[in-house]
Coordinates of C-alpha atoms (C1' of nucleotides) in Angstrom, one line a residue:
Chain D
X21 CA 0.0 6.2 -25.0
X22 CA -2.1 3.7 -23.4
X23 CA -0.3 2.6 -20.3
X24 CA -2.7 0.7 -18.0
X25 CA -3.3 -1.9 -20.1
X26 CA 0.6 -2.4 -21.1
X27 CA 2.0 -1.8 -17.3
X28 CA 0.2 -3.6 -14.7
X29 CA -0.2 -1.2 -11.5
X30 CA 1.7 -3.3 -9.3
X31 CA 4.4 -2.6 -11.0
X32 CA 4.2 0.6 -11.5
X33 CA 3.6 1.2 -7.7
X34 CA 7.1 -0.4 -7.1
X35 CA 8.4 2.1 -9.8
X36 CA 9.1 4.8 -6.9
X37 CA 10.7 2.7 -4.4
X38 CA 13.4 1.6 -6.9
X39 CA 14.1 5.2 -7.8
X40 CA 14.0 6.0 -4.4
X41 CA 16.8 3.5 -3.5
X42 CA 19.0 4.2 -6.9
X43 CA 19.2 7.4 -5.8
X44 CA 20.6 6.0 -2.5
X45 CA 23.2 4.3 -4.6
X46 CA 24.3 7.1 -6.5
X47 CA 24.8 9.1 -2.8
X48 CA 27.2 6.8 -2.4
X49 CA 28.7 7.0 -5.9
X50 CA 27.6 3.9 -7.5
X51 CA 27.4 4.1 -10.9
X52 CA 26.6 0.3 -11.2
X53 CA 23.6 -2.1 -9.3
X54 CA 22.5 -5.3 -10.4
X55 CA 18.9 -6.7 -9.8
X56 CA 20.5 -8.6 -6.7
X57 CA 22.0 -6.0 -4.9
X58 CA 19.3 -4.1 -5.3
X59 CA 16.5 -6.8 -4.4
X60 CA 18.6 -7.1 -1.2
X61 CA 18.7 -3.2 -0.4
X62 CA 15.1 -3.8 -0.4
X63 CA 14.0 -7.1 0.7
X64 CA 12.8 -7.8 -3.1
X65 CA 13.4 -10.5 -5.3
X66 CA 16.5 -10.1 -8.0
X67 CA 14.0 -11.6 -10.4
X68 CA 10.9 -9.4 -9.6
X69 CA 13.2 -5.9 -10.5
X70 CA 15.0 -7.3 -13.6
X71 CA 11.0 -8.0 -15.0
X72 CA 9.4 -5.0 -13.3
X73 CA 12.3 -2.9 -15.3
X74 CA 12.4 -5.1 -18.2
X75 CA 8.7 -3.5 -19.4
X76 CA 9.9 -0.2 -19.8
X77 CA 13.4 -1.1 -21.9
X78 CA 16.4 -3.0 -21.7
X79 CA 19.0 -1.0 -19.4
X80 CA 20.7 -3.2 -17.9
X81 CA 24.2 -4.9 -18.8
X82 CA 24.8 -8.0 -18.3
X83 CA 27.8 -9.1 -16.4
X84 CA 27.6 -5.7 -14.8
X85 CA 24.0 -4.6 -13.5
X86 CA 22.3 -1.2 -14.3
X87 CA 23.9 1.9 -14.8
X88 CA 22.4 4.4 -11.9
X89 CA 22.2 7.3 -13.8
X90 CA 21.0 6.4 -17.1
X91 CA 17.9 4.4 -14.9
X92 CA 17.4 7.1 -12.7
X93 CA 16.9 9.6 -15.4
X94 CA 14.7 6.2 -17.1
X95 CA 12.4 6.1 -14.4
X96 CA 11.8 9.5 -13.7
X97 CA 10.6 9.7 -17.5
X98 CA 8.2 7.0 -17.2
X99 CA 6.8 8.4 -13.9
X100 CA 6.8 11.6 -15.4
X101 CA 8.6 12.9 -12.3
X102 CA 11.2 14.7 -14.8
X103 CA 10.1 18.0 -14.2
X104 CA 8.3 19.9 -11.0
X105 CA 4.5 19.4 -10.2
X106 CA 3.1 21.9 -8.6
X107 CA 0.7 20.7 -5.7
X108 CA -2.1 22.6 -3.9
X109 CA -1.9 21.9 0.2
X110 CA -6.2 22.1 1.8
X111 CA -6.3 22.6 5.4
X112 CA -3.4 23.8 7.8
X113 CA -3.2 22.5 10.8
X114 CA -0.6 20.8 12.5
X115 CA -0.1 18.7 9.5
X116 CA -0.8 20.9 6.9
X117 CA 1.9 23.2 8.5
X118 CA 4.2 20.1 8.7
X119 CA 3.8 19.5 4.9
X120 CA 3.8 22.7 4.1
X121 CA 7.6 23.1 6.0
X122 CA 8.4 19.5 4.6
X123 CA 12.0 19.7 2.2
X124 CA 11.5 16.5 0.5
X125 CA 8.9 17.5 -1.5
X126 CA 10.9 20.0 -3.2
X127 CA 14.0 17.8 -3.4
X128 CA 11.8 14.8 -5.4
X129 CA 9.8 16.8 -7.8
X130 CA 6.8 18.8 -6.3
X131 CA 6.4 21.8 -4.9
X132 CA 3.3 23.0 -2.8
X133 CA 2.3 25.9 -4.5
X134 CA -1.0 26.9 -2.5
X135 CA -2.2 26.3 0.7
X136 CA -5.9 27.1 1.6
X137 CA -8.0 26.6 4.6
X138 CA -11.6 28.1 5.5
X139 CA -11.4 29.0 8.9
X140 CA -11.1 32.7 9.0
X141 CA -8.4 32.6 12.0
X142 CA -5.6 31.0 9.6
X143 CA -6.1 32.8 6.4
X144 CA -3.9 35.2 5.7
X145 CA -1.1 33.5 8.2
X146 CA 2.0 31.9 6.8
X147 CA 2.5 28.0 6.3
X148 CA 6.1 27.3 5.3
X149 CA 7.1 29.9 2.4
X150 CA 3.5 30.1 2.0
X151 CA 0.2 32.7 2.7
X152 CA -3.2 30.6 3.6
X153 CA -5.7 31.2 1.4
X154 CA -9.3 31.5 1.3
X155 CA -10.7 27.9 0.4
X156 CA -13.5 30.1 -1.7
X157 CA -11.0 31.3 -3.8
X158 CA -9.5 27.7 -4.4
X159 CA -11.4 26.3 -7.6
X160 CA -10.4 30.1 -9.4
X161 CA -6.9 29.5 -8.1
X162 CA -6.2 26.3 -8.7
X163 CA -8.2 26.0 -12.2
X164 CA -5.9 29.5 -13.6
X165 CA -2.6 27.7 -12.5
X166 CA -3.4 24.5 -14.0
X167 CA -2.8 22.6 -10.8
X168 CA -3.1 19.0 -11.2
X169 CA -2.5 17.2 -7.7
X170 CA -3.8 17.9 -4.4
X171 CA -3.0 17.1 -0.7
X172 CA -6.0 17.3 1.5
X173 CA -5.3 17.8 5.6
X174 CA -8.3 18.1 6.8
X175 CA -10.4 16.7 9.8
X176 CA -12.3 13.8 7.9
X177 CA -15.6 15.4 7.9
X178 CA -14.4 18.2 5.5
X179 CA -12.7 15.8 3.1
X180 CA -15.0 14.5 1.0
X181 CA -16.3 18.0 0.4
X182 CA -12.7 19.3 -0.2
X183 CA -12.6 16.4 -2.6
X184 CA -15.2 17.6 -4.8
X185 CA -13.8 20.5 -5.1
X186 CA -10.5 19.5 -5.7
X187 CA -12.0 17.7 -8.8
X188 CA -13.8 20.6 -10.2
X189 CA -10.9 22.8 -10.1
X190 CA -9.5 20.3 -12.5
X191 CA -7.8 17.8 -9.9
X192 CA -6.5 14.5 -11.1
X193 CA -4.4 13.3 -8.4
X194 CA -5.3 13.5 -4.6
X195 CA -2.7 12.5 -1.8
X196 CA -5.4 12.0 1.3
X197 CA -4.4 12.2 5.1
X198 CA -7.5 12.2 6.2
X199 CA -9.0 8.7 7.9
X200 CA -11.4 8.7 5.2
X201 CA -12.3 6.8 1.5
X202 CA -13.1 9.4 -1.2
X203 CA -15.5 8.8 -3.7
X204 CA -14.4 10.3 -7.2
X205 CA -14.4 10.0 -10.5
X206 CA -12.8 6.9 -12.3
X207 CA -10.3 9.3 -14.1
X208 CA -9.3 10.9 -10.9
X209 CA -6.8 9.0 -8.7
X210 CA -6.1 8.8 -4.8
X211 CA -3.8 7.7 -2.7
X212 CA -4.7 7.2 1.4
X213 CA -2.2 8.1 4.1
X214 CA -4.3 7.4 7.0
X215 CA -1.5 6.5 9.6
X216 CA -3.7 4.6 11.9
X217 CA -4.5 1.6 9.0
X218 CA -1.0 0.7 8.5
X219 CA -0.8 0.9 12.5
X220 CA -3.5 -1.1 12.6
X221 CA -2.0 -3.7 9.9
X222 CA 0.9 -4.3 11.8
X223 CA -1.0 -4.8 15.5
X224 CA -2.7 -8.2 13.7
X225 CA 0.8 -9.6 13.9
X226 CA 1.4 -8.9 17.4
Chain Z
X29 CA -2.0 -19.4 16.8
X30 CA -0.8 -19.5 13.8
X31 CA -2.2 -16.9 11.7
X32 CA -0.3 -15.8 8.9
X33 CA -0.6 -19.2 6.8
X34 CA -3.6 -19.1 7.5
X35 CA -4.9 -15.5 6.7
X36 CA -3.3 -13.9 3.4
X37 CA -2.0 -10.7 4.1
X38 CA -3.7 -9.3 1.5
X39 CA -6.6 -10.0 3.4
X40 CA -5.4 -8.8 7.0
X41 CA -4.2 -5.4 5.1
X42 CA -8.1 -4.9 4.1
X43 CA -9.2 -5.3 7.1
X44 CA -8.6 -1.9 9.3
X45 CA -10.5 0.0 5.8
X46 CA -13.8 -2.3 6.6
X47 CA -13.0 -0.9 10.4
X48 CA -12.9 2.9 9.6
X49 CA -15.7 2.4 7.2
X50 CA -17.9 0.7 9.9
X51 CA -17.2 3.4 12.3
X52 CA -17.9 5.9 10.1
X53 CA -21.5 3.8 8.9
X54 CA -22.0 3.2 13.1
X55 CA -21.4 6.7 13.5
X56 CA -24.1 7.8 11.1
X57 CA -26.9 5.4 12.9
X58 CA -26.2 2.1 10.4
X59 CA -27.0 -0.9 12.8
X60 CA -27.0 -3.2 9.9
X61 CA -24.9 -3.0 6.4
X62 CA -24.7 -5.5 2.9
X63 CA -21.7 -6.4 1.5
X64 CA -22.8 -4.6 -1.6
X65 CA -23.1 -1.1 0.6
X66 CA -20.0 -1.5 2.2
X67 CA -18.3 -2.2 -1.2
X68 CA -19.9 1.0 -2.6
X69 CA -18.6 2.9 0.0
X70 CA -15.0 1.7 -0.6
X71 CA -15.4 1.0 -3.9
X72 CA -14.6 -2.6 -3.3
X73 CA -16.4 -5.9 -5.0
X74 CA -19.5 -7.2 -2.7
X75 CA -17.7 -10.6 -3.1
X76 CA -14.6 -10.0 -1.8
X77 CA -15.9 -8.3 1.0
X78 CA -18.0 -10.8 1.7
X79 CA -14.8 -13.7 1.7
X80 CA -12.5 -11.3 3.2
X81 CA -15.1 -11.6 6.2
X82 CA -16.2 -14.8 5.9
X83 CA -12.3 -16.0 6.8
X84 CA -13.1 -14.7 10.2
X85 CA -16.6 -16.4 10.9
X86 CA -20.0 -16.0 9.8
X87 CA -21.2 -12.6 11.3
X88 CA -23.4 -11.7 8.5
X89 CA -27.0 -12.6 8.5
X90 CA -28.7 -13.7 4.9
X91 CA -31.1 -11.2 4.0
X92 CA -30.1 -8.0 6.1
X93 CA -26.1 -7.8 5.9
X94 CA -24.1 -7.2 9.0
X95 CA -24.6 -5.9 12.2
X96 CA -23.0 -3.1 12.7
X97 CA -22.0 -3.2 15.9
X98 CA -21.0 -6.8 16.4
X99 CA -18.8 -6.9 13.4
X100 CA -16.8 -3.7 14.6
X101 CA -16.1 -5.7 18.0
X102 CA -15.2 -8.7 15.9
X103 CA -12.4 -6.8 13.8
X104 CA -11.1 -5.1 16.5
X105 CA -10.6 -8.7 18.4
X106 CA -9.2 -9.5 15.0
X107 CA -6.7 -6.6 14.5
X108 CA -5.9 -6.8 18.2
X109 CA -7.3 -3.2 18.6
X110 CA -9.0 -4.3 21.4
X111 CA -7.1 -2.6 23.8
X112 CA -4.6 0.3 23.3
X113 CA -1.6 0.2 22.4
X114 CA 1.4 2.2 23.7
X115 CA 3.9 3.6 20.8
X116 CA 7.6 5.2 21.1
X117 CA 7.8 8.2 18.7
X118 CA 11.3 8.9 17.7
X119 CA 12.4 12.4 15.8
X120 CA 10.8 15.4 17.1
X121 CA 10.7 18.1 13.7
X122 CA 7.5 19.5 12.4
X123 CA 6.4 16.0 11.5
X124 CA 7.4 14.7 15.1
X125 CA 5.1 17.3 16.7
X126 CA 2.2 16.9 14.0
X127 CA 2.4 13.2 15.0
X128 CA 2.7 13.8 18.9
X129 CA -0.8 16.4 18.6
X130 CA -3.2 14.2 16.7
X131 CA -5.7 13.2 18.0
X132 CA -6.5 10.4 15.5
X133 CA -4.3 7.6 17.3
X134 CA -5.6 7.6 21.0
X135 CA -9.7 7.4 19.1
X136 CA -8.9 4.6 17.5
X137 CA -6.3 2.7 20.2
X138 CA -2.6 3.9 19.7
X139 CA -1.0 6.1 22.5
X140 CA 2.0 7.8 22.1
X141 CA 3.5 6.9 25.1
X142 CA 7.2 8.7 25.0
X143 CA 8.9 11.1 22.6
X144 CA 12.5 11.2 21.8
X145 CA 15.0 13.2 20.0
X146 CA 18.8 13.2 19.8
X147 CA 19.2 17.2 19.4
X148 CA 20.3 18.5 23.0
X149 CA 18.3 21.4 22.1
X150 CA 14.4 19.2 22.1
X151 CA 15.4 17.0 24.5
X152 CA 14.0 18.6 27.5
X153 CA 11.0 20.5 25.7
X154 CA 7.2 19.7 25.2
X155 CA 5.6 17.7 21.9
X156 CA 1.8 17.5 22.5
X157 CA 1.9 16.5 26.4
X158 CA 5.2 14.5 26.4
X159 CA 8.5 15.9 27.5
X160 CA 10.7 15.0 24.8
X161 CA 13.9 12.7 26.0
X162 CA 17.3 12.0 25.0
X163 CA 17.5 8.8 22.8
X164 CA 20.4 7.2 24.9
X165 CA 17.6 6.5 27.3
X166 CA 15.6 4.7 24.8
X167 CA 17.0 1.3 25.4
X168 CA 15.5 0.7 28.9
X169 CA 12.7 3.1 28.9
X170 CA 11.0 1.2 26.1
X171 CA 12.0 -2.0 27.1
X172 CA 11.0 -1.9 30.8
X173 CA 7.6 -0.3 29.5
X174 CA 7.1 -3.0 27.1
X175 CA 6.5 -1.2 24.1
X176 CA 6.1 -2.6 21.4
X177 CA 5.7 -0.4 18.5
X178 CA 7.7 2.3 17.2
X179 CA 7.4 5.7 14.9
X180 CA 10.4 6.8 13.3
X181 CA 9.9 10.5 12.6
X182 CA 13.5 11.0 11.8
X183 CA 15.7 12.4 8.6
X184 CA 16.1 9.5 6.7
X185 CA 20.2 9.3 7.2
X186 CA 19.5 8.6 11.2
X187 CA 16.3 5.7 10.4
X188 CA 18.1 2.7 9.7
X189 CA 20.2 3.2 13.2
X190 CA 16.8 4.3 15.3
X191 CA 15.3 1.3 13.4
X192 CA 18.1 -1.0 14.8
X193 CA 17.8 0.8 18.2
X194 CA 14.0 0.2 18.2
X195 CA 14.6 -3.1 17.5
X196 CA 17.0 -3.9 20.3
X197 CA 14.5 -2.4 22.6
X198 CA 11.8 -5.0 21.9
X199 CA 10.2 -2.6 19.4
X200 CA 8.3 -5.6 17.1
X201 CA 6.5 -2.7 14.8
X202 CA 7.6 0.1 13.2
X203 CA 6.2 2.7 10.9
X204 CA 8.5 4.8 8.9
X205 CA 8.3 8.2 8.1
X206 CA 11.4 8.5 6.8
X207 CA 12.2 7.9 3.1
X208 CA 14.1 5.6 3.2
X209 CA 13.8 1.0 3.4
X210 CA 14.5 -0.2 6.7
X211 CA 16.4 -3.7 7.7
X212 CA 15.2 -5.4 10.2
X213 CA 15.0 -8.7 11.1
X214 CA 12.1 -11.4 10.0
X215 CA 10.1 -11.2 13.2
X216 CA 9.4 -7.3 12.6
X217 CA 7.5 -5.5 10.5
X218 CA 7.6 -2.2 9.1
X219 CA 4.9 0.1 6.9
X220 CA 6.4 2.8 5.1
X221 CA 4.4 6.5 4.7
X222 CA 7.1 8.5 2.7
X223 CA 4.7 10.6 1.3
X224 CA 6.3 11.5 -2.1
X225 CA 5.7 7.6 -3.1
X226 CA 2.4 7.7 -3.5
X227 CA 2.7 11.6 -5.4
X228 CA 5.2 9.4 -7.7
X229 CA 2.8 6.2 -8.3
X230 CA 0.0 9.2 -8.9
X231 CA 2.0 11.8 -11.7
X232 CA 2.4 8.2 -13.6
X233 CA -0.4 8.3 -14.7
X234 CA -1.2 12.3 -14.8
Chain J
dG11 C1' -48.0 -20.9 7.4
dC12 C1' -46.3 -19.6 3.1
dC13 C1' -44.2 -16.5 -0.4
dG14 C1' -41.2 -13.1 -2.5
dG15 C1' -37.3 -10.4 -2.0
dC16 C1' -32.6 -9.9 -0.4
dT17 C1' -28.1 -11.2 1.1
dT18 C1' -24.7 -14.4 2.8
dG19 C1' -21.0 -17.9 2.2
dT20 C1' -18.5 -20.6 -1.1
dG21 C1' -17.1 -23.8 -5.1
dC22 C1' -15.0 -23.0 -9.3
dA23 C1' -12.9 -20.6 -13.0
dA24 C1' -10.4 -16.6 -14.5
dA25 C1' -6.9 -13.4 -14.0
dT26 C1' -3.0 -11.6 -12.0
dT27 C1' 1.4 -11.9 -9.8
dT28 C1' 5.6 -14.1 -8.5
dG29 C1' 9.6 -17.0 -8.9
dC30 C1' 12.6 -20.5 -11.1
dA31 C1' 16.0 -21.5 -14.2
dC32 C1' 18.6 -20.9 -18.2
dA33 C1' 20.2 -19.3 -22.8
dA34 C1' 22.5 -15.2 -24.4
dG35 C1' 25.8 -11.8 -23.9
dG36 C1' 29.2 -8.4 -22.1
dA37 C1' 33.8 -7.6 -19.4
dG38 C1' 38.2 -8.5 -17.9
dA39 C1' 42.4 -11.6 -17.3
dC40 C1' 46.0 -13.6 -19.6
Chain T
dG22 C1' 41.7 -14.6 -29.1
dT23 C1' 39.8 -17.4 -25.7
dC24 C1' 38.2 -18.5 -21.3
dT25 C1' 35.7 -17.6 -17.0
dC26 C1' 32.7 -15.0 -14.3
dC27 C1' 28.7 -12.5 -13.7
dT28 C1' 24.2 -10.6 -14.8
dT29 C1' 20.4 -9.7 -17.8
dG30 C1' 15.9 -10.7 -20.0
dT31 C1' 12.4 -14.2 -20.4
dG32 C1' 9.6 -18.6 -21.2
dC33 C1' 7.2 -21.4 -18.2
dA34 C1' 5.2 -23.1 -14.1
dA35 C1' 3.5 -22.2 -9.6
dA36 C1' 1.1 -19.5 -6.4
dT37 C1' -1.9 -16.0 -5.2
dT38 C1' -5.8 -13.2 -5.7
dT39 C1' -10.2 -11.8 -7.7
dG40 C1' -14.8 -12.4 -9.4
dC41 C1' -18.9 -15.0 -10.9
dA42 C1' -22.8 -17.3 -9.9
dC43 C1' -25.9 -19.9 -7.1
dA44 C1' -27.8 -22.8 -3.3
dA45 C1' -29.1 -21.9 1.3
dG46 C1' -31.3 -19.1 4.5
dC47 C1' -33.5 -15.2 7.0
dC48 C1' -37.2 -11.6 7.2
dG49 C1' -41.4 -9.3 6.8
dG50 C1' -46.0 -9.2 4.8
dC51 C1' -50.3 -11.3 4.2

DNA sequence: GCCGGCTTGTGCAAATTTGCACAAGGAGAC
DNA sequence: GTCTCCTTGTGCAAATTTGCACAAGCCGGC
């Protein structure tokens, strides 16, 4: 199953944003989009979604659009988002505790399952449904539940570190907030959420 | 000053990465930094580094790299983080208050200037050190303050109509929590941190 | 003053990404 | 059944983005 080569990444970082919105649509009991009505719920070409979708299978109907259902259920396969991922949550403070409280996780597929910290003063406290836990105890932890995706929420001096260990636990997907670029592995991904660069993207224009 | 034909946005949306990474390499003692160390760190080619920058002037200096220091003040200049910018939070939950006590924005230029909420029940109470306010003062607090940039913090059934509120205040930047596209019109711009889109781009390839 | 070692800025080519435009095909009206 | 309307999937061209590779240039050592 060699996807990289077959599905450029662009496309497949568009993937979530479609699902996203067909699951808009089907709030408000369509059970029918075409590519247009679509690109204009999202300020997207008609043209780019019926090619972006096209890659994966031919769902649509013409004369009518795409069924919402049958390419909701579609996409979630290919992003493998058809089941729950468990997700372990490193350092609680006020955003960690934020996440940790956060519904939408739950409601699109993951669910924090861990939450560790290493200052002594919050171990042992709650964070959402959940009890802080020693950050010695994380690689054990994380390695025996087969924990695949992380969420550091740490200052940014302590995330490269966390990083490391993230990946030695077995790791294969970080979700960073800290204002930092990680350095790992080439088979380990990362995504940034660093709210002061897109901040900062948008101030150029101003 | 017309900038955006003549600076790709690709380009611009590079440029606040280089900024943290300087600060981080100014930070350690780094007076002076190559392309080619700068790329490691970010795990970016030398050569695009080096055309992203040269768009802007010639600040590098064959045979050393560039300063440090003087390239920092360029890109702020650049990025219009020159100065500091006031920001209107709107949506005061555990993300709202997160968002209101970091301490990331005001170190790198952003102020959160005002806080509002439209449950009778915040409206009245503390987030970080701002009194949070009703949003039917929104209008003409943001306006006569001039602000210009906008956080929605809100479920994602009230964005769209703080969006349009923002908006109509003079709000030319937003950046949206929520997960959910906004509409707004041309001249505004909007970045998007729904945090369970990049967990989705990630499990695509888990 | 001259040389060797690095690093920039950039012309050009390659690769990627987007968008146009249309043939093919399904659905409903009559 | 036939006709009309609408939308998909895609070949092709255009536009954008990346990367190579090298001339030009600065620095420190001798």
């Amino acid at each position: 199953m060699a996807k990289k080569p077959e599905i450029p990444h662009v496309v497949v970082s568009r993937l979530p944003i479609y699902l996203r919105a067909l699951e808009h649509a089907r709030q408000e009991g369509l059970t029918c989009i075409s590519s247009q009505e679509l690109g204009e719920r999202l300020s997207i070409s008609s043209a780019q979604i019926r090619k972006d979708l096209s890659m994966f299978g031919e769902y649509g109907k013409q004369g009518r659009g795409y069924p919402v259902d049958a390419l909701i259920h579609a996409l979630r396969q290919h992003l493998h988002v058809d089941r729950v991922w468990d997700v372990v949550l490193v350092g609680v403070g006020d955003l960690g505790h934020a996440l940790a409280r956060y519904k939408g996780f739950a409601e699109r597929g993951f669910r924090i399952a861990m939450a560790f910290d290493k200052d002594p003063a919050k171990i042992g406290t709650t964070a959402g449904d959940l009890t802080v836990e020693d950050i010695r105890l994380l690689a054990r932890r994380v390695q025996e539940a087969g924990i695949k995706i992380g969420m550091i929420a740490t200052p940014a001096a302590a995330a490269q570190e966390v990083a490391n260990l993230l990946v030695f636990a077995g790791v294969r997907a970080i979700l960073n907030y800290a204002p930092i670029h990680l350095t790992v592995p080439n088979d380990v991904r990362v995504e940034y959420l660093d709210p002061v660069i897109p901040l900062q993207r948008m101030t150029y224009y101003l």
